[in-house]
Each structure stands twice: as C-alpha cells, then as structure tokens.
C-alpha cells in the first residue's frame, strides 16, 4: 500500500528527494513555493525518522530543485535551485549534512538541477540546468 511520508509538512510542490544510503530514515526533500497559493513553503527539508518530523534546513529561493548526497564524501550535500533570475547562486554545498552552506559563486548559469559525479575524477562534478545545458566544474566552491 502507499503512504504519504510528507503529510505533516502540508506542502504542494515537491521537486526531488534523496535518501541517505547509510540510513533510509534520513530523507532530504526539495520543495518549491506554491505558485497558486503564494505560500512560502519552498526550501530544503530533512527527516531523520522516515517522515514523521521534518526540519527545513535552508531556504535560498522560492524554487528549490534537488538535494544530492556525495557518494564518496560523507556529510557532503549539494542543493540546487531552479531558475531564480540570478537572485542568488543556484548551486550550494554543505559539508555538514545541511547545517551550513557555501555557494558556488562562479557557477555560470541561473539554474541548476542535478549534480552528477565523475567516476574517474573525484574532484569534478557535472550539473544539469534548465535552459543552460550541462556544466562541468569543481566538486566544491572555489576558495573552499
């Protein structure tokens, strides 16, 4: 049977999620604002108990798109924002599971969707965008 794990959040526009491969009760959820209702529910959320309780870790834009855990670097979590009219950087990295964030200020487009990891080069990521193709760049923000 099906069970809604986000029932306690009262959200409308989920865009993506990521399940921690070490603990399936830990789930990260990307959410956009409700365009019809004007509710500011967008952000990046996390549950540690399979969906009973949720915490919003970040709200950088109305259009959060995804959460991606780095497969080889424990605690590294990427957050992406869909088209945000360059109001803030669309690509972010947390090295502490979402407690603090650092922006990729040199990412060259206004939208980021998914982060993919180069299996041959641990220092390279690929980022898909909405309207700007695919970008290759460093695994962490410059200056980190």
PDB file of C-alpha atoms in Angstrom:
ATOM      1  CA  UNK A   1       0.000   0.000   0.000  1.00  0.00           C
ATOM      2  CA  UNK A   2       1.015   3.629  -0.461  1.00  0.00           C
ATOM      3  CA  UNK A   3       1.799   6.003   2.389  1.00  0.00           C
ATOM      4  CA  UNK A   4       2.410   9.763   2.148  1.00  0.00           C
ATOM      5  CA  UNK A   5       5.573  10.487   4.139  1.00  0.00           C
ATOM      6  CA  UNK A   6       5.254  14.281   3.804  1.00  0.00           C
ATOM      7  CA  UNK A   7       1.730  14.557   5.243  1.00  0.00           C
ATOM      8  CA  UNK A   8       2.970  16.538   8.249  1.00  0.00           C
ATOM      9  CA  UNK A   9       4.550  19.221   6.059  1.00  0.00           C
ATOM     10  CA  UNK A  10       1.446  20.462   4.238  1.00  0.00           C
ATOM     11  CA  UNK A  11       3.392  21.222   1.048  1.00  0.00           C
ATOM     12  CA  UNK A  12       2.325  21.177  -2.603  1.00  0.00           C
ATOM     13  CA  UNK A  13       5.339  21.435  -4.940  1.00  0.00           C
ATOM     14  CA  UNK A  14       7.986  18.820  -4.171  1.00  0.00           C
ATOM     15  CA  UNK A  15      10.587  18.565  -6.905  1.00  0.00           C
ATOM     16  CA  UNK A  16      13.129  15.970  -5.809  1.00  0.00           C
ATOM     17  CA  UNK A  17      14.385  13.923  -2.876  1.00  0.00           C
ATOM     18  CA  UNK A  18      17.440  11.977  -1.750  1.00  0.00           C
ATOM     19  CA  UNK A  19      17.583   9.027   0.633  1.00  0.00           C
ATOM     20  CA  UNK A  20      20.722   8.621   2.718  1.00  0.00           C
ATOM     21  CA  UNK A  21      22.289   5.303   1.629  1.00  0.00           C
ATOM     22  CA  UNK A  22      23.577   4.727   5.176  1.00  0.00           C
ATOM     23  CA  UNK A  23      20.191   5.238   6.860  1.00  0.00           C
ATOM     24  CA  UNK A  24      16.960   5.091   4.865  1.00  0.00           C
ATOM     25  CA  UNK A  25      15.100   7.002   7.603  1.00  0.00           C
ATOM     26  CA  UNK A  26      17.090  10.118   6.623  1.00  0.00           C
ATOM     27  CA  UNK A  27      15.493  11.757   3.605  1.00  0.00           C
ATOM     28  CA  UNK A  28      16.200  15.152   2.044  1.00  0.00           C
ATOM     29  CA  UNK A  29      13.367  16.853   0.178  1.00  0.00           C
ATOM     30  CA  UNK A  30      13.457  19.826  -2.213  1.00  0.00           C
ATOM     31  CA  UNK A  31      10.302  21.959  -2.343  1.00  0.00           C
ATOM     32  CA  UNK A  32       9.159  24.987  -4.353  1.00  0.00           C
ATOM     33  CA  UNK A  33       6.747  27.677  -3.216  1.00  0.00           C
ATOM     34  CA  UNK A  34       3.113  27.108  -4.100  1.00  0.00           C
ATOM     35  CA  UNK A  35       2.623  29.408  -7.124  1.00  0.00           C
ATOM     36  CA  UNK A  36      -1.164  29.452  -6.786  1.00  0.00           C
ATOM     37  CA  UNK A  37      -1.416  29.954  -3.046  1.00  0.00           C
ATOM     38  CA  UNK A  38       1.529  32.275  -2.511  1.00  0.00           C
ATOM     39  CA  UNK A  39       2.767  30.191   0.418  1.00  0.00           C
ATOM     40  CA  UNK A  40       6.497  30.356   1.110  1.00  0.00           C
ATOM     41  CA  UNK A  41       6.965  26.642   1.689  1.00  0.00           C
ATOM     42  CA  UNK A  42       9.964  26.243  -0.613  1.00  0.00           C
ATOM     43  CA  UNK A  43      13.307  25.075   0.707  1.00  0.00           C
ATOM     44  CA  UNK A  44      15.335  22.023   1.521  1.00  0.00           C
ATOM     45  CA  UNK A  45      13.912  19.774   4.227  1.00  0.00           C
ATOM     46  CA  UNK A  46      15.213  16.743   6.114  1.00  0.00           C
ATOM     47  CA  UNK A  47      13.604  13.996   8.126  1.00  0.00           C
ATOM     48  CA  UNK A  48      15.607  11.652  10.336  1.00  0.00           C
ATOM     49  CA  UNK A  49      12.681   9.394  11.197  1.00  0.00           C
ATOM     50  CA  UNK A  50      11.257   8.385   7.827  1.00  0.00           C
ATOM     51  CA  UNK A  51       8.860  11.322   7.541  1.00  0.00           C
ATOM     52  CA  UNK A  52       7.267  11.664  10.983  1.00  0.00           C
ATOM     53  CA  UNK A  53       9.014  15.008  11.603  1.00  0.00           C
ATOM     54  CA  UNK A  54      10.638  17.384   9.113  1.00  0.00           C
ATOM     55  CA  UNK A  55      13.065  20.286   9.512  1.00  0.00           C
ATOM     56  CA  UNK A  56      13.672  22.969   6.906  1.00  0.00           C
ATOM     57  CA  UNK A  57      17.462  23.171   6.514  1.00  0.00           C
ATOM     58  CA  UNK A  58      17.579  26.035   4.023  1.00  0.00           C
ATOM     59  CA  UNK A  59      15.503  28.474   2.039  1.00  0.00           C
ATOM     60  CA  UNK A  60      17.576  30.295  -0.567  1.00  0.00           C
ATOM     61  CA  UNK A  61      14.872  30.741  -3.190  1.00  0.00           C
ATOM     62  CA  UNK A  62      11.253  30.021  -3.973  1.00  0.00           C
ATOM     63  CA  UNK A  63      12.404  27.317  -6.396  1.00  0.00           C
ATOM     64  CA  UNK A  64      14.477  24.633  -4.722  1.00  0.00           C
ATOM     65  CA  UNK A  65      15.065  21.756  -7.116  1.00  0.00           C
ATOM     66  CA  UNK A  66      17.171  18.949  -5.633  1.00  0.00           C
ATOM     67  CA  UNK A  67      19.289  17.536  -2.846  1.00  0.00           C
ATOM     68  CA  UNK A  68      22.203  15.276  -3.739  1.00  0.00           C
ATOM     69  CA  UNK A  69      24.493  13.414  -1.352  1.00  0.00           C
ATOM     70  CA  UNK A  70      28.078  12.947  -2.475  1.00  0.00           C
ATOM     71  CA  UNK A  71      28.640   9.195  -2.899  1.00  0.00           C
ATOM     72  CA  UNK A  72      32.235   9.233  -1.597  1.00  0.00           C
ATOM     73  CA  UNK A  73      32.418  12.179   0.818  1.00  0.00           C
ATOM     74  CA  UNK A  74      30.437  11.625   3.997  1.00  0.00           C
ATOM     75  CA  UNK A  75      28.270  14.526   5.057  1.00  0.00           C
ATOM     76  CA  UNK A  76      28.548  16.396   1.748  1.00  0.00           C
ATOM     77  CA  UNK A  77      25.161  17.526   0.493  1.00  0.00           C
ATOM     78  CA  UNK A  78      24.512  19.566  -2.651  1.00  0.00           C
ATOM     79  CA  UNK A  79      21.455  21.780  -3.012  1.00  0.00           C
ATOM     80  CA  UNK A  80      20.236  23.183  -6.317  1.00  0.00           C
ATOM     81  CA  UNK A  81      17.803  25.947  -7.201  1.00  0.00           C
ATOM     82  CA  UNK A  82      15.759  26.130 -10.377  1.00  0.00           C
ATOM     83  CA  UNK A  83      15.571  29.336 -12.373  1.00  0.00           C
ATOM     84  CA  UNK A  84      15.820  32.162  -9.848  1.00  0.00           C
ATOM     85  CA  UNK A  85      16.573  35.214 -12.031  1.00  0.00           C
ATOM     86  CA  UNK A  86      20.101  35.403 -10.555  1.00  0.00           C
ATOM     87  CA  UNK A  87      18.736  36.442  -7.149  1.00  0.00           C
ATOM     88  CA  UNK A  88      21.273  34.113  -5.537  1.00  0.00           C
ATOM     89  CA  UNK A  89      23.639  31.347  -6.666  1.00  0.00           C
ATOM     90  CA  UNK A  90      21.739  28.224  -7.764  1.00  0.00           C
ATOM     91  CA  UNK A  91      24.341  25.680  -6.599  1.00  0.00           C
ATOM     92  CA  UNK A  92      25.285  25.134  -2.945  1.00  0.00           C
ATOM     93  CA  UNK A  93      27.375  22.671  -0.906  1.00  0.00           C
ATOM     94  CA  UNK A  94      27.115  21.678   2.727  1.00  0.00           C
ATOM     95  CA  UNK A  95      29.924  19.598   4.223  1.00  0.00           C
ATOM     96  CA  UNK A  96      27.984  19.015   7.438  1.00  0.00           C
ATOM     97  CA  UNK A  97      24.688  17.485   6.241  1.00  0.00           C
ATOM     98  CA  UNK A  98      22.927  20.817   5.820  1.00  0.00           C
ATOM     99  CA  UNK A  99      23.946  22.707   8.965  1.00  0.00           C
ATOM    100  CA  UNK A 100      25.946  25.296   6.992  1.00  0.00           C
ATOM    101  CA  UNK A 101      26.082  26.150   3.279  1.00  0.00           C
ATOM    102  CA  UNK A 102      28.610  27.565   0.841  1.00  0.00           C
ATOM    103  CA  UNK A 103      27.586  28.853  -2.587  1.00  0.00           C
ATOM    104  CA  UNK A 104      29.285  28.112  -5.890  1.00  0.00           C
ATOM    105  CA  UNK A 105      29.501  31.817  -6.736  1.00  0.00           C
ATOM    106  CA  UNK A 106      31.290  31.161 -10.030  1.00  0.00           C
ATOM    107  CA  UNK A 107      28.721  28.680 -11.403  1.00  0.00           C
ATOM    108  CA  UNK A 108      27.907  30.352 -14.745  1.00  0.00           C
ATOM    109  CA  UNK A 109      24.136  29.946 -15.097  1.00  0.00           C
ATOM    110  CA  UNK A 110      20.973  30.990 -13.220  1.00  0.00           C
ATOM    111  CA  UNK A 111      19.600  27.461 -12.810  1.00  0.00           C
ATOM    112  CA  UNK A 112      20.940  24.152 -11.506  1.00  0.00           C
ATOM    113  CA  UNK A 113      19.026  20.889 -11.327  1.00  0.00           C
ATOM    114  CA  UNK A 114      21.010  17.720 -10.682  1.00  0.00           C
ATOM    115  CA  UNK A 115      24.625  17.125  -9.681  1.00  0.00           C
ATOM    116  CA  UNK A 116      26.410  14.091 -11.115  1.00  0.00           C
ATOM    117  CA  UNK A 117      29.812  12.786 -10.057  1.00  0.00           C
ATOM    118  CA  UNK A 118      32.681  11.921 -12.368  1.00  0.00           C
ATOM    119  CA  UNK A 119      33.666   8.314 -11.608  1.00  0.00           C
ATOM    120  CA  UNK A 120      37.182   8.872 -12.985  1.00  0.00           C
ATOM    121  CA  UNK A 121      37.904  12.202 -11.269  1.00  0.00           C
ATOM    122  CA  UNK A 122      36.781  12.722  -7.687  1.00  0.00           C
ATOM    123  CA  UNK A 123      37.341  16.492  -7.989  1.00  0.00           C
ATOM    124  CA  UNK A 124      34.859  17.003 -10.854  1.00  0.00           C
ATOM    125  CA  UNK A 125      31.078  17.273 -10.915  1.00  0.00           C
ATOM    126  CA  UNK A 126      28.580  17.765 -13.730  1.00  0.00           C
ATOM    127  CA  UNK A 127      25.491  19.919 -13.228  1.00  0.00           C
ATOM    128  CA  UNK A 128      22.386  19.819 -15.389  1.00  0.00           C
ATOM    129  CA  UNK A 129      20.412  23.018 -15.744  1.00  0.00           C
ATOM    130  CA  UNK A 130      17.063  24.177 -17.054  1.00  0.00           C
ATOM    131  CA  UNK A 131      17.809  26.082 -20.248  1.00  0.00           C
ATOM    132  CA  UNK A 132      21.586  26.161 -19.948  1.00  0.00           C
ATOM    133  CA  UNK A 133      22.707  22.636 -20.907  1.00  0.00           C
ATOM    134  CA  UNK A 134      25.249  20.710 -18.783  1.00  0.00           C
ATOM    135  CA  UNK A 135      28.198  22.233 -16.924  1.00  0.00           C
ATOM    136  CA  UNK A 136      31.408  20.571 -15.704  1.00  0.00           C
ATOM    137  CA  UNK A 137      33.213  22.054 -12.732  1.00  0.00           C
ATOM    138  CA  UNK A 138      34.916  21.590  -9.377  1.00  0.00           C
ATOM    139  CA  UNK A 139      33.480  19.381  -6.649  1.00  0.00           C
ATOM    140  CA  UNK A 140      33.490  22.267  -4.169  1.00  0.00           C
ATOM    141  CA  UNK A 141      33.264  26.058  -4.384  1.00  0.00           C
ATOM    142  CA  UNK A 142      36.461  27.924  -5.229  1.00  0.00           C
ATOM    143  CA  UNK A 143      38.124  29.246  -2.131  1.00  0.00           C
ATOM    144  CA  UNK A 144      36.925  26.281  -0.044  1.00  0.00           C
TER     145      UNK A 144
END
